[in-house]
Amino acid sequence: MVLALTVCGVVVALVVVGLFVFGLRRRLIQRSGGTFDCSLRWDVSEKGDPSGKGWSYGVARYNGDRVEWYRVFSYAPRPRRLLERSAIEVAGRRAAEGEEELALLSDAIILACLHRGTRLELAMSEDALTGFLAWLEAAPPGQRVNVA
């Protein structure tokens, strides 16, 4: 009986510590500001896939001329993807369809992009999309920016 209670106590303690670390990591990412919730689907087909598969929920952060994208459900201190402003080409935008609506945050708008020849999709709120497109267009003079 004592062993069972000890094991249960250790399991509960590990779950609490794990959740605390998730929260602490997110606070550290958001500490410098310029963050927004952003789901990402990397290396998608040209026509898109409304099945909802391949989406990863994350937090993106502006850092100079790039966006750092962090997975929410990860302990990694470094961003999973780096998107340079000069390498992003916006191909279009659309609303979530079919099962995507279940995989993404409500009212998410999907932005189809190319980054160094790789097709990707970013899903974010209307406000975050406005800020992202403004950030893209605010490139220094002489830098090529392609926004559809």
Short mmCIF file of C-alpha atoms in Angstrom, two decimals:
data_model
loop_
_atom_site.label_atom_id
_atom_site.label_comp_id
_atom_site.label_asym_id
_atom_site.label_seq_id
_atom_site.Cartn_x
_atom_site.Cartn_y
_atom_site.Cartn_z
CA MET A 1 0.00 0.00 0.00
CA VAL A 2 2.79 2.40 0.90
CA LEU A 3 4.62 1.55 -2.34
CA ALA A 4 1.48 2.26 -4.41
CA LEU A 5 1.00 5.64 -2.72
CA THR A 6 4.66 6.50 -3.23
CA VAL A 7 4.49 5.60 -6.93
CA CYS A 8 1.29 7.63 -7.37
CA GLY A 9 2.87 10.58 -5.57
CA VAL A 10 5.96 10.43 -7.79
CA VAL A 11 3.82 10.24 -10.95
CA VAL A 12 1.71 13.22 -9.86
CA ALA A 13 4.86 15.19 -8.98
CA LEU A 14 6.38 14.44 -12.40
CA VAL A 15 3.21 15.55 -14.19
CA VAL A 16 3.12 18.80 -12.18
CA VAL A 17 6.81 19.49 -12.87
CA GLY A 18 6.31 18.76 -16.58
CA LEU A 19 3.38 21.18 -16.81
CA PHE A 20 5.32 23.81 -14.89
CA VAL A 21 8.25 23.50 -17.32
CA PHE A 22 5.87 23.88 -20.32
CA GLY A 23 4.46 27.06 -18.78
CA LEU A 24 7.89 28.42 -17.84
CA ARG A 25 9.24 27.79 -21.36
CA ARG A 26 6.29 29.63 -22.93
CA ARG A 27 6.77 32.59 -20.56
CA LEU A 28 10.46 32.76 -21.47
CA ILE A 29 9.63 32.72 -25.19
CA GLN A 30 7.01 35.46 -24.77
CA ARG A 31 9.13 37.54 -22.38
CA SER A 32 10.73 39.64 -25.11
CA GLY A 33 7.36 40.41 -26.73
CA GLY A 34 6.36 40.24 -30.37
CA THR A 35 4.79 36.78 -30.11
CA PHE A 36 1.61 35.31 -31.56
CA ASP A 37 -0.09 31.92 -31.67
CA CYS A 38 0.64 30.30 -35.01
CA SER A 39 0.12 26.76 -36.28
CA LEU A 40 2.50 25.54 -38.96
CA ARG A 41 2.35 22.85 -41.63
CA TRP A 42 5.70 22.28 -43.35
CA ASP A 43 6.35 20.92 -46.85
CA VAL A 44 2.73 20.75 -48.08
CA SER A 45 1.49 19.93 -51.55
CA GLU A 46 0.72 22.75 -53.95
CA LYS A 47 -3.07 22.33 -53.74
CA GLY A 48 -3.18 22.10 -49.95
CA ASP A 49 -4.68 19.37 -47.78
CA PRO A 50 -7.94 20.04 -45.90
CA SER A 51 -7.62 16.78 -43.93
CA GLY A 52 -6.10 18.56 -40.93
CA LYS A 53 -3.02 16.33 -40.90
CA GLY A 54 0.44 17.75 -40.42
CA TRP A 55 -0.48 20.84 -38.39
CA SER A 56 1.66 21.67 -35.37
CA TYR A 57 0.48 24.18 -32.81
CA GLY A 58 3.10 26.74 -31.88
CA VAL A 59 4.14 30.22 -30.89
CA ALA A 60 5.95 32.51 -33.30
CA ARG A 61 8.18 35.39 -32.26
CA TYR A 62 9.51 38.28 -34.31
CA ASN A 63 13.25 38.65 -33.96
CA GLY A 64 14.68 41.28 -36.31
CA ASP A 65 14.40 40.08 -39.91
CA ARG A 66 13.12 36.62 -39.05
CA VAL A 67 10.29 34.83 -37.33
CA GLU A 68 11.23 32.12 -34.86
CA TRP A 69 8.61 29.38 -34.58
CA TYR A 70 8.45 27.22 -31.44
CA ARG A 71 6.32 24.10 -30.95
CA VAL A 72 4.07 24.46 -27.93
CA PHE A 73 4.36 20.84 -26.84
CA SER A 74 8.14 20.66 -26.69
CA TYR A 75 10.83 21.23 -24.12
CA ALA A 76 13.35 22.48 -26.71
CA PRO A 77 14.78 25.91 -25.83
CA ARG A 78 15.50 26.73 -29.48
CA PRO A 79 12.98 27.45 -32.23
CA ARG A 80 11.95 24.55 -34.45
CA ARG A 81 11.84 26.73 -37.59
CA LEU A 82 13.41 30.05 -38.59
CA LEU A 83 11.70 32.02 -41.33
CA GLU A 84 13.73 34.87 -42.82
CA ARG A 85 11.74 37.85 -44.07
CA SER A 86 13.68 38.06 -47.34
CA ALA A 87 13.01 34.37 -48.13
CA ILE A 88 9.24 34.32 -47.50
CA GLU A 89 6.90 34.53 -50.48
CA VAL A 90 3.17 34.67 -49.76
CA ALA A 91 1.21 32.63 -52.30
CA GLY A 92 -2.29 33.22 -50.94
CA ARG A 93 -4.66 32.95 -48.03
CA ARG A 94 -7.74 30.90 -47.30
CA ALA A 95 -10.09 29.89 -44.51
CA ALA A 96 -9.78 26.53 -42.80
CA GLU A 97 -11.79 23.79 -44.50
CA GLY A 98 -13.14 20.43 -43.40
CA GLU A 99 -11.15 18.73 -40.66
CA GLU A 100 -8.67 21.62 -40.55
CA GLU A 101 -11.24 23.55 -38.54
CA LEU A 102 -10.85 20.96 -35.77
CA ALA A 103 -7.04 20.94 -35.94
CA LEU A 104 -6.63 24.72 -35.75
CA LEU A 105 -7.69 27.50 -33.43
CA SER A 106 -11.14 28.91 -34.15
CA ASP A 107 -11.34 31.55 -36.88
CA ALA A 108 -7.78 30.83 -38.03
CA ILE A 109 -6.76 32.11 -41.44
CA ILE A 110 -4.31 29.99 -43.40
CA LEU A 111 -1.49 31.73 -45.23
CA ALA A 112 0.18 29.68 -47.99
CA CYS A 113 3.87 30.58 -48.31
CA LEU A 114 7.12 29.56 -49.93
CA HIS A 115 10.31 29.69 -47.90
CA ARG A 116 13.50 28.88 -49.81
CA GLY A 117 11.55 26.64 -52.18
CA THR A 118 9.64 24.79 -49.44
CA ARG A 119 5.87 25.15 -49.36
CA LEU A 120 4.43 25.81 -45.94
CA GLU A 121 1.22 27.01 -44.39
CA LEU A 122 0.81 29.26 -41.37
CA ALA A 123 -2.52 29.46 -39.53
CA MET A 124 -3.15 32.45 -37.29
CA SER A 125 -5.82 34.86 -36.15
CA GLU A 126 -6.90 37.83 -38.26
CA ASP A 127 -5.00 40.25 -35.99
CA ALA A 128 -1.81 38.15 -36.11
CA LEU A 129 -2.13 37.92 -39.90
CA THR A 130 -2.39 41.70 -40.22
CA GLY A 131 0.74 42.10 -38.09
CA PHE A 132 2.63 39.39 -40.01
CA LEU A 133 1.85 40.93 -43.40
CA ALA A 134 2.80 44.41 -42.09
CA TRP A 135 6.09 42.95 -40.82
CA LEU A 136 6.76 41.40 -44.25
CA GLU A 137 6.05 44.66 -46.05
CA ALA A 138 8.21 46.66 -43.62
CA ALA A 139 11.39 45.17 -45.06
CA PRO A 140 14.33 47.56 -45.40
CA PRO A 141 14.63 49.39 -48.72
CA GLY A 142 16.10 47.28 -51.50
CA GLN A 143 14.93 44.00 -50.03
CA ARG A 144 12.60 41.97 -52.23
CA VAL A 145 9.28 41.11 -50.58
CA ASN A 146 6.58 39.06 -52.34
CA VAL A 147 3.14 39.43 -50.81
CA ALA A 148 0.17 38.25 -52.86
#
